[in-house]
Amino acid sequence: MYKLVRNIHLISSLIILPFLFIYAISSVFFAHHFLDFFSISEPERNVTQFQLDPLPSTAKEISAILSESHDIRGHLQNHSVNDRGEMSLTISRAGTQYKVLVNTSSGLVTSEEETASTPGFLAELHNTAGFSNKSSEETWWGASIIIVAILLIFAVVSGFVLWAYRSQERRSGLIFLGASLAYCFCVIGVLRFS
Amino acid sequence: MQLNTVIRKVHTYTGLQASIALFFFSVSIISASIESKTEPVISHQKFQGSTNLENIELAKIVHNQVGLRFEMPPEWWMVSEEEAGNVLIKYLSPSARREVRLNKNNGDIEISSWPLSAAELFNHLHKESIGRRRASDSLWLWLWSIYIEVSIFSLFVLPATGLYMWISAKASRSRWAKPSLLVSSLAMGALWHLIR
């Protein structure tokens, strides 16, 4: 039984390790604003122009073609048509945003790509969870993160069991855990119910 | 005491300390997938003072006037200006999700408050840190922030000590261990490459 739990702890921890590393670093960026000069440094900008022929009629179709043929990948955040008949689209994924202007009469597309710095990307990746309003890559990331969350629970529970096997550390561990639990529940209780 | 014993003890006690936070982080990830459609509770007040000030100054005056419990005075990252010219203060505390809007033209303050579900509470609690909270803002939030701060530190200590124990053959030698790490690293690398 001990060996099984130890293997569960080891394997679940190793699976989540690369993701945990990303989350640990990005949480430091989130937690401390003195690091903002890394994450909000000027993003890289890249402007490209090309022709779309034939030009699809809806923003969703244009976004799909841009993704397939021009590597402008991401979630279509919003779109609008201005007085001159130009359609503007905002397509984004974690760390990258495209502002696309489509001339609906000539089919000329102007795309301005903004790419965040690596810390900025990490911070946005930290927020990419769940399945709503995301590009397919981000949906995959969201799904992976949910698996990581479940495995993290496995790692925590199996860690508890492994600790419980160590009789010489049981008492001191209980005091440590008890103090930690008391601290948490006391503070959360006040924050939530007072 | 041998180095291996010290590392194992550090791993054990750090794990025990961080266990609740790790549980919080796990639930936060899962709860981020649950969209809440709660309607906000909205109340109004009249701004007392001149609106001819910088947005951050206005936000601080609005904060003092409204007096929301457990909310820290506005910092620059909490304040923005909407297209209509309203000053928007976004608060983040375990009490509720709150947005306070000041209409600079007519001095109307709109306070929107969304009560938090249990899932949202988890999500909000995991975002606290001493980088964002001062003891003078709210002692209880600051006390919680210390716990989260220590837990972030644990996110570095636990993998480092765990890896050391595994590599130094003090942990299980399961044949699934290396492939697990390899597959996970490849999956993360592929997702990173695709999204980046």
Tab-separated table of C-alpha atoms in Angstrom:
chain	number	residue	atom	x	y	z
A	1	MET	CA	0.000	0.000	0.000
A	2	TYR	CA	2.804	2.409	0.972
A	3	LYS	CA	4.607	1.740	-2.314
A	4	LEU	CA	1.427	2.385	-4.317
A	5	VAL	CA	0.781	5.712	-2.585
A	6	ARG	CA	4.430	6.692	-3.011
A	7	ASN	CA	4.213	5.967	-6.735
A	8	ILE	CA	0.969	7.943	-7.044
A	9	HIS	CA	2.626	10.874	-5.252
A	10	LEU	CA	5.727	10.698	-7.428
A	11	ILE	CA	4.005	10.278	-10.779
A	12	SER	CA	1.253	12.844	-10.203
A	13	SER	CA	3.877	15.339	-8.973
A	14	LEU	CA	6.144	14.731	-11.967
A	15	ILE	CA	3.249	15.164	-14.406
A	16	ILE	CA	2.256	18.513	-12.910
A	17	LEU	CA	5.855	19.697	-12.462
A	18	PRO	CA	6.308	21.651	-15.761
A	19	PHE	CA	2.927	23.344	-15.353
A	20	LEU	CA	3.580	24.083	-11.686
A	21	PHE	CA	6.831	25.736	-12.685
A	22	ILE	CA	4.979	28.056	-15.096
A	23	TYR	CA	2.365	28.868	-12.454
A	24	ALA	CA	4.952	29.462	-9.732
A	25	ILE	CA	6.853	31.988	-11.847
A	26	SER	CA	3.748	33.751	-13.149
A	27	SER	CA	2.266	33.956	-9.639
A	28	VAL	CA	5.348	35.922	-8.548
A	29	PHE	CA	4.700	38.375	-11.393
A	30	PHE	CA	1.071	38.669	-10.363
A	31	ALA	CA	1.818	39.042	-6.697
A	32	HIS	CA	4.473	41.726	-6.926
A	33	HIS	CA	3.992	44.873	-8.910
A	34	PHE	CA	7.644	45.805	-8.610
A	35	LEU	CA	8.154	43.165	-11.321
A	36	ASP	CA	5.722	44.903	-13.671
A	37	PHE	CA	8.513	46.520	-15.653
A	38	PHE	CA	9.266	43.011	-16.992
A	39	SER	CA	5.710	42.110	-17.876
A	40	ILE	CA	4.422	45.412	-19.193
A	41	SER	CA	7.488	46.291	-21.225
A	42	GLU	CA	6.629	47.577	-24.683
A	43	PRO	CA	5.213	44.709	-26.763
A	44	GLU	CA	6.712	43.863	-30.143
A	45	ARG	CA	4.686	45.275	-33.028
A	46	ASN	CA	4.611	43.871	-36.522
A	47	VAL	CA	2.460	45.208	-39.356
A	48	THR	CA	1.707	43.146	-42.454
A	49	GLN	CA	-0.496	43.697	-45.493
A	50	PHE	CA	-1.921	41.126	-47.857
A	51	GLN	CA	-4.841	40.505	-50.154
A	52	LEU	CA	-7.786	38.220	-49.389
A	53	ASP	CA	-9.403	36.847	-52.505
A	54	PRO	CA	-12.201	35.854	-52.357
A	55	LEU	CA	-13.224	37.876	-49.318
A	56	PRO	CA	-15.714	36.114	-47.004
A	57	SER	CA	-18.711	38.143	-45.868
A	58	THR	CA	-18.698	37.539	-42.111
A	59	ALA	CA	-16.090	38.365	-39.478
A	60	LYS	CA	-16.101	34.774	-38.240
A	61	GLU	CA	-15.303	33.426	-41.723
A	62	ILE	CA	-12.573	36.046	-42.219
A	63	SER	CA	-11.085	35.083	-38.848
A	64	ALA	CA	-11.118	31.397	-39.853
A	65	ILE	CA	-9.298	32.141	-43.145
A	66	LEU	CA	-6.765	34.377	-41.396
A	67	SER	CA	-6.054	31.560	-38.973
A	68	GLU	CA	-5.673	28.908	-41.682
A	69	SER	CA	-3.754	30.864	-44.313
A	70	HIS	CA	-1.950	33.664	-42.501
A	71	ASP	CA	-1.226	32.244	-39.041
A	72	ILE	CA	-3.356	34.923	-37.378
A	73	ARG	CA	-4.568	32.541	-34.707
A	74	GLY	CA	-6.753	33.292	-31.722
A	75	HIS	CA	-10.195	34.059	-30.473
A	76	LEU	CA	-12.257	36.673	-32.324
A	77	GLN	CA	-12.797	39.135	-29.483
A	78	ASN	CA	-14.790	41.795	-31.291
A	79	HIS	CA	-15.478	43.209	-34.734
A	80	SER	CA	-17.089	46.306	-36.195
A	81	VAL	CA	-17.574	48.098	-39.508
A	82	ASN	CA	-16.680	51.793	-39.770
A	83	ASP	CA	-18.213	54.548	-41.928
A	84	ARG	CA	-15.784	53.839	-44.797
A	85	GLY	CA	-16.977	50.245	-44.955
A	86	GLU	CA	-13.778	48.842	-43.411
A	87	MET	CA	-14.166	45.940	-41.064
A	88	SER	CA	-11.957	45.914	-37.982
A	89	LEU	CA	-11.389	42.723	-36.036
A	90	THR	CA	-9.566	42.068	-32.790
A	91	ILE	CA	-8.199	38.543	-32.583
A	92	SER	CA	-6.268	37.472	-29.526
A	93	ARG	CA	-4.646	34.602	-27.756
A	94	ALA	CA	-2.536	34.643	-24.595
A	95	GLY	CA	0.332	37.083	-25.132
A	96	THR	CA	-0.589	38.029	-28.720
A	97	GLN	CA	-3.186	40.392	-30.086
A	98	TYR	CA	-3.985	41.179	-33.710
A	99	LYS	CA	-5.780	44.334	-34.817
A	100	VAL	CA	-6.958	43.554	-38.312
A	101	LEU	CA	-8.436	46.078	-40.731
A	102	VAL	CA	-10.171	44.636	-43.782
A	103	ASN	CA	-11.055	46.821	-46.751
A	104	THR	CA	-14.299	45.135	-47.766
A	105	SER	CA	-14.261	46.542	-51.317
A	106	SER	CA	-10.637	45.771	-52.286
A	107	GLY	CA	-10.003	42.791	-49.953
A	108	LEU	CA	-6.795	44.432	-48.653
A	109	VAL	CA	-6.021	43.269	-45.127
A	110	THR	CA	-3.765	45.206	-42.737
A	111	SER	CA	-2.793	43.266	-39.656
A	112	GLU	CA	-0.980	44.751	-36.668
A	113	GLU	CA	0.416	42.070	-34.386
A	114	GLU	CA	1.322	42.862	-30.781
A	115	THR	CA	3.373	40.248	-28.990
A	116	ALA	CA	3.887	40.531	-25.233
A	117	SER	CA	7.250	39.893	-23.579
A	118	THR	CA	7.806	36.422	-22.093
A	119	PRO	CA	6.820	37.515	-18.546
A	120	GLY	CA	3.733	39.199	-19.996
A	121	PHE	CA	2.915	35.998	-21.869
A	122	LEU	CA	3.373	33.967	-18.678
A	123	ALA	CA	1.011	36.279	-16.809
A	124	GLU	CA	-1.650	35.906	-19.507
A	125	LEU	CA	-1.148	32.156	-19.616
A	126	HIS	CA	-1.772	32.075	-15.854
A	127	ASN	CA	-5.221	33.536	-16.522
A	128	THR	CA	-6.000	31.108	-19.316
A	129	ALA	CA	-8.186	28.527	-17.645
A	130	GLY	CA	-11.528	27.043	-18.484
A	131	PHE	CA	-13.160	26.623	-21.834
A	132	SER	CA	-15.120	29.784	-22.532
A	133	ASN	CA	-14.282	32.278	-25.328
A	134	LYS	CA	-10.927	30.758	-26.144
A	135	SER	CA	-9.035	29.689	-29.211
A	136	SER	CA	-8.583	25.953	-29.693
A	137	GLU	CA	-4.989	26.083	-28.382
A	138	GLU	CA	-6.170	27.856	-25.246
A	139	THR	CA	-8.991	25.349	-24.831
A	140	TRP	CA	-6.346	22.607	-24.860
A	141	TRP	CA	-4.351	24.549	-22.306
A	142	GLY	CA	-7.510	25.001	-20.180
A	143	ALA	CA	-8.212	21.261	-20.343
A	144	SER	CA	-4.604	20.420	-19.417
A	145	ILE	CA	-4.752	22.791	-16.464
A	146	ILE	CA	-7.892	21.114	-15.148
A	147	ILE	CA	-6.070	17.762	-15.326
A	148	VAL	CA	-3.148	19.403	-13.510
A	149	ALA	CA	-5.546	20.680	-10.817
A	150	ILE	CA	-6.968	17.188	-10.294
A	151	LEU	CA	-3.478	15.662	-10.173
A	152	LEU	CA	-2.433	18.345	-7.690
A	153	ILE	CA	-5.220	17.175	-5.384
A	154	PHE	CA	-3.937	13.602	-5.849
A	155	ALA	CA	-0.406	14.765	-4.970
A	156	VAL	CA	-1.614	16.591	-1.842
A	157	VAL	CA	-3.745	13.695	-0.585
A	158	SER	CA	-1.045	11.083	-1.285
A	159	GLY	CA	1.478	13.380	0.421
A	160	PHE	CA	-0.717	13.372	3.522
A	161	VAL	CA	-0.875	9.581	3.483
A	162	LEU	CA	2.911	9.305	3.111
A	163	TRP	CA	3.401	11.676	6.032
A	164	ALA	CA	0.964	9.657	8.137
A	165	TYR	CA	3.228	6.611	7.640
A	166	ARG	CA	6.145	8.437	9.276
A	167	SER	CA	5.509	7.876	12.948
A	168	GLN	CA	8.482	9.975	14.102
A	169	GLU	CA	7.148	13.051	12.272
A	170	ARG	CA	3.486	12.557	13.058
A	171	ARG	CA	3.286	14.625	16.214
A	172	SER	CA	5.393	17.572	15.032
A	173	GLY	CA	3.620	17.441	11.659
A	174	LEU	CA	0.223	17.485	13.358
A	175	ILE	CA	1.203	20.569	15.361
A	176	PHE	CA	2.473	22.209	12.173
A	177	LEU	CA	-0.611	21.250	10.160
A	178	GLY	CA	-2.969	22.189	13.009
A	179	ALA	CA	-1.400	25.629	13.323
A	180	SER	CA	-1.616	26.138	9.568
A	181	LEU	CA	-5.260	24.997	9.454
A	182	ALA	CA	-6.236	27.132	12.449
A	183	TYR	CA	-4.586	30.182	10.880
A	184	CYS	CA	-6.326	29.634	7.522
A	185	PHE	CA	-9.796	28.937	8.843
A	186	CYS	CA	-9.634	31.766	11.356
A	187	VAL	CA	-8.664	34.336	8.699
A	188	ILE	CA	-11.060	32.987	6.039
A	189	GLY	CA	-13.871	32.824	8.609
A	190	VAL	CA	-13.410	36.490	9.492
A	191	LEU	CA	-13.117	37.535	5.838
A	192	ARG	CA	-16.153	35.583	4.736
A	193	PHE	CA	-18.581	35.814	7.618
A	194	SER	CA	-17.776	38.886	9.698
B	1	MET	CA	21.656	15.532	10.371
B	2	GLN	CA	22.356	14.388	6.811
B	3	LEU	CA	21.478	16.598	3.831
B	4	ASN	CA	18.958	14.033	2.555
B	5	THR	CA	17.148	14.048	5.906
B	6	VAL	CA	17.072	17.842	5.940
B	7	ILE	CA	15.677	17.933	2.387
B	8	ARG	CA	13.025	15.322	3.244
B	9	LYS	CA	11.974	17.263	6.339
B	10	VAL	CA	11.818	20.527	4.383
B	11	HIS	CA	9.683	18.762	1.758
B	12	THR	CA	7.349	17.272	4.375
B	13	TYR	CA	6.812	20.416	6.442
B	14	THR	CA	6.567	22.713	3.434
B	15	GLY	CA	4.012	20.316	1.997
B	16	LEU	CA	2.005	20.303	5.218
B	17	GLN	CA	2.050	24.089	5.396
B	18	ALA	CA	1.113	24.503	1.737
B	19	SER	CA	-1.441	21.683	1.569
B	20	ILE	CA	-4.433	23.965	2.131
B	21	ALA	CA	-3.075	26.543	-0.325
B	22	LEU	CA	-2.410	23.839	-2.934
B	23	PHE	CA	-5.973	22.656	-2.452
B	24	PHE	CA	-7.076	26.282	-2.902
B	25	PHE	CA	-5.026	26.618	-6.069
B	26	SER	CA	-6.531	23.396	-7.469
B	27	VAL	CA	-10.090	24.466	-6.738
B	28	SER	CA	-9.318	27.945	-8.129
B	29	ILE	CA	-8.248	26.441	-11.441
B	30	ILE	CA	-11.408	24.360	-11.638
B	31	SER	CA	-13.648	27.205	-10.456
B	32	ALA	CA	-12.188	29.526	-13.120
B	33	SER	CA	-13.994	27.264	-15.607
B	34	ILE	CA	-17.340	27.919	-13.945
B	35	GLU	CA	-18.939	31.089	-15.238
B	36	SER	CA	-21.084	32.985	-12.806
B	37	LYS	CA	-24.095	34.900	-14.090
B	38	THR	CA	-25.018	36.583	-10.796
B	39	GLU	CA	-26.715	39.954	-11.127
B	40	PRO	CA	-24.971	42.759	-9.255
B	41	VAL	CA	-26.471	44.665	-6.346
B	42	ILE	CA	-26.284	48.323	-7.388
B	43	SER	CA	-26.392	51.388	-5.166
B	44	HIS	CA	-25.817	55.084	-5.900
B	45	GLN	CA	-24.228	58.003	-4.115
B	46	LYS	CA	-23.388	61.592	-5.028
B	47	PHE	CA	-19.713	62.509	-5.247
B	48	GLN	CA	-18.683	65.130	-2.712
B	49	GLY	CA	-15.907	67.283	-4.116
B	50	SER	CA	-14.417	68.544	-7.335
B	51	THR	CA	-14.025	66.200	-10.299
B	52	ASN	CA	-11.165	68.274	-11.789
B	53	LEU	CA	-8.491	65.938	-10.487
B	54	GLU	CA	-6.379	63.046	-11.798
B	55	ASN	CA	-8.284	59.755	-11.992
B	56	ILE	CA	-6.203	58.144	-9.239
B	57	GLU	CA	-6.887	61.094	-6.906
B	58	LEU	CA	-10.591	60.944	-7.715
B	59	ALA	CA	-10.579	57.197	-7.074
B	60	LYS	CA	-9.017	57.701	-3.629
B	61	ILE	CA	-11.609	60.329	-2.687
B	62	VAL	CA	-14.426	58.068	-3.936
B	63	HIS	CA	-12.941	55.171	-1.931
B	64	ASN	CA	-12.877	57.227	1.280
B	65	GLN	CA	-16.402	58.453	0.690
B	66	VAL	CA	-17.911	55.044	-0.110
B	67	GLY	CA	-15.999	53.146	2.636
B	68	LEU	CA	-16.098	49.530	1.470
B	69	ARG	CA	-15.007	46.988	4.068
B	70	PHE	CA	-11.926	44.851	3.290
B	71	GLU	CA	-11.128	46.937	0.236
B	72	MET	CA	-7.744	48.591	-0.027
B	73	PRO	CA	-7.329	52.189	-1.236
B	74	PRO	CA	-7.167	52.257	-5.038
B	75	GLU	CA	-3.800	51.774	-6.686
B	76	TRP	CA	-3.098	52.660	-10.326
B	77	TRP	CA	-3.714	49.112	-11.575
B	78	MET	CA	-7.253	49.170	-10.150
B	79	VAL	CA	-8.282	52.436	-11.813
B	80	SER	CA	-9.190	52.963	-15.454
B	81	GLU	CA	-11.221	55.362	-17.546
B	82	GLU	CA	-14.117	54.114	-19.640
B	83	GLU	CA	-14.938	55.435	-23.081
B	84	ALA	CA	-17.847	57.439	-21.673
B	85	GLY	CA	-15.373	59.277	-19.422
B	86	ASN	CA	-16.333	57.444	-16.221
B	87	VAL	CA	-13.622	56.593	-13.729
B	88	LEU	CA	-13.826	52.875	-12.966
B	89	ILE	CA	-12.354	51.297	-9.824
B	90	LYS	CA	-12.212	47.508	-9.855
B	91	TYR	CA	-11.917	45.950	-6.418
B	92	LEU	CA	-10.846	42.448	-5.604
B	93	SER	CA	-11.490	41.063	-2.151
B	94	PRO	CA	-13.033	37.915	-0.702
B	95	SER	CA	-16.100	39.897	0.396
B	96	ALA	CA	-17.479	40.478	-3.084
B	97	ARG	CA	-16.492	41.506	-6.578
B	98	ARG	CA	-17.039	45.236	-6.701
B	99	GLU	CA	-16.893	47.940	-9.316
B	100	VAL	CA	-17.274	51.595	-8.449
B	101	ARG	CA	-17.959	54.009	-11.275
B	102	LEU	CA	-17.732	57.778	-11.006
B	103	ASN	CA	-19.482	59.806	-13.678
B	104	LYS	CA	-17.250	62.865	-13.927
B	105	ASN	CA	-19.968	64.903	-15.649
B	106	ASN	CA	-22.749	64.636	-13.076
B	107	GLY	CA	-20.838	63.340	-10.014
B	108	ASP	CA	-22.923	60.158	-9.754
B	109	ILE	CA	-21.194	57.196	-8.059
B	110	GLU	CA	-22.493	53.752	-8.971
B	111	ILE	CA	-21.426	50.855	-6.725
B	112	SER	CA	-21.935	47.401	-8.262
B	113	SER	CA	-21.390	44.443	-5.989
B	114	TRP	CA	-21.498	40.791	-7.036
B	115	PRO	CA	-21.763	38.363	-4.083
B	116	LEU	CA	-19.199	35.591	-4.412
B	117	SER	CA	-20.091	31.934	-4.753
B	118	ALA	CA	-17.855	29.410	-2.954
B	119	ALA	CA	-15.960	28.780	-6.226
B	120	GLU	CA	-15.409	32.494	-6.773
B	121	LEU	CA	-14.313	32.920	-3.162
B	122	PHE	CA	-11.599	30.299	-3.731
B	123	ASN	CA	-10.581	32.051	-6.918
B	124	HIS	CA	-10.348	35.434	-5.215
B	125	LEU	CA	-8.545	34.183	-2.146
B	126	HIS	CA	-5.760	32.649	-4.197
B	127	LYS	CA	-5.036	36.025	-5.800
B	128	GLU	CA	-4.062	37.808	-2.597
B	129	SER	CA	-0.446	38.744	-1.915
B	130	ILE	CA	1.527	41.096	0.285
B	131	GLY	CA	2.627	42.837	-2.894
B	132	ARG	CA	-0.954	44.059	-3.202
B	133	ARG	CA	-2.058	44.359	0.431
B	134	ARG	CA	-0.768	46.435	3.289
B	135	ALA	CA	-1.553	45.754	6.926
B	136	SER	CA	-3.000	49.261	7.152
B	137	ASP	CA	-5.535	48.488	4.371
B	138	SER	CA	-7.050	45.451	6.042
B	139	LEU	CA	-5.253	43.459	8.704
B	140	TRP	CA	-7.181	40.255	7.981
B	141	LEU	CA	-6.559	40.392	4.243
B	142	TRP	CA	-2.913	41.115	4.906
B	143	LEU	CA	-2.725	38.092	7.241
B	144	TRP	CA	-4.208	35.937	4.489
B	145	SER	CA	-1.799	37.465	1.962
B	146	ILE	CA	1.136	36.310	4.086
B	147	TYR	CA	-0.186	32.756	3.896
B	148	ILE	CA	-0.504	32.950	0.097
B	149	GLU	CA	2.965	34.502	-0.153
B	150	VAL	CA	4.497	31.644	1.829
B	151	SER	CA	2.557	29.201	-0.348
B	152	ILE	CA	3.952	30.761	-3.545
B	153	PHE	CA	7.401	30.216	-2.054
B	154	SER	CA	6.365	26.594	-1.428
B	155	LEU	CA	5.604	26.210	-5.141
B	156	PHE	CA	9.355	26.546	-5.685
B	157	VAL	CA	10.541	24.626	-2.620
B	158	LEU	CA	8.290	21.565	-3.018
B	159	PRO	CA	9.268	20.696	-6.618
B	160	ALA	CA	12.935	21.463	-5.947
B	161	THR	CA	13.157	19.249	-2.850
B	162	GLY	CA	10.948	16.581	-4.453
B	163	LEU	CA	13.147	16.467	-7.545
B	164	TYR	CA	16.251	16.248	-5.369
B	165	MET	CA	14.813	13.269	-3.492
B	166	TRP	CA	13.824	11.572	-6.724
B	167	ILE	CA	17.171	12.138	-8.431
B	168	SER	CA	19.161	11.159	-5.338
B	169	ALA	CA	17.259	7.843	-5.274
B	170	LYS	CA	15.595	8.614	-1.961
B	171	ALA	CA	12.171	8.366	-3.496
B	172	SER	CA	10.347	5.720	-5.475
B	173	ARG	CA	12.072	4.380	-8.613
B	174	SER	CA	8.842	3.726	-10.477
B	175	ARG	CA	9.431	2.989	-14.169
B	176	TRP	CA	6.547	5.328	-14.979
B	177	ALA	CA	8.263	8.323	-13.418
B	178	LYS	CA	10.598	9.366	-16.242
B	179	PRO	CA	8.017	8.832	-19.031
B	180	SER	CA	5.475	10.840	-16.994
B	181	LEU	CA	7.818	13.795	-16.689
B	182	LEU	CA	8.844	13.506	-20.337
B	183	VAL	CA	5.278	13.350	-21.699
B	184	SER	CA	4.158	16.196	-19.458
B	185	SER	CA	7.124	18.371	-20.487
B	186	LEU	CA	6.477	17.636	-24.157
B	187	ALA	CA	2.771	18.437	-23.793
B	188	MET	CA	3.546	21.711	-22.054
B	189	GLY	CA	6.220	22.568	-24.606
B	190	ALA	CA	3.822	21.885	-27.471
B	191	LEU	CA	1.060	24.005	-25.909
B	192	TRP	CA	3.526	26.806	-25.197
B	193	HIS	CA	4.712	26.734	-28.802
B	194	LEU	CA	1.158	26.667	-30.188
B	195	ILE	CA	-0.089	29.527	-28.042
B	196	ARG	CA	3.074	31.636	-28.213
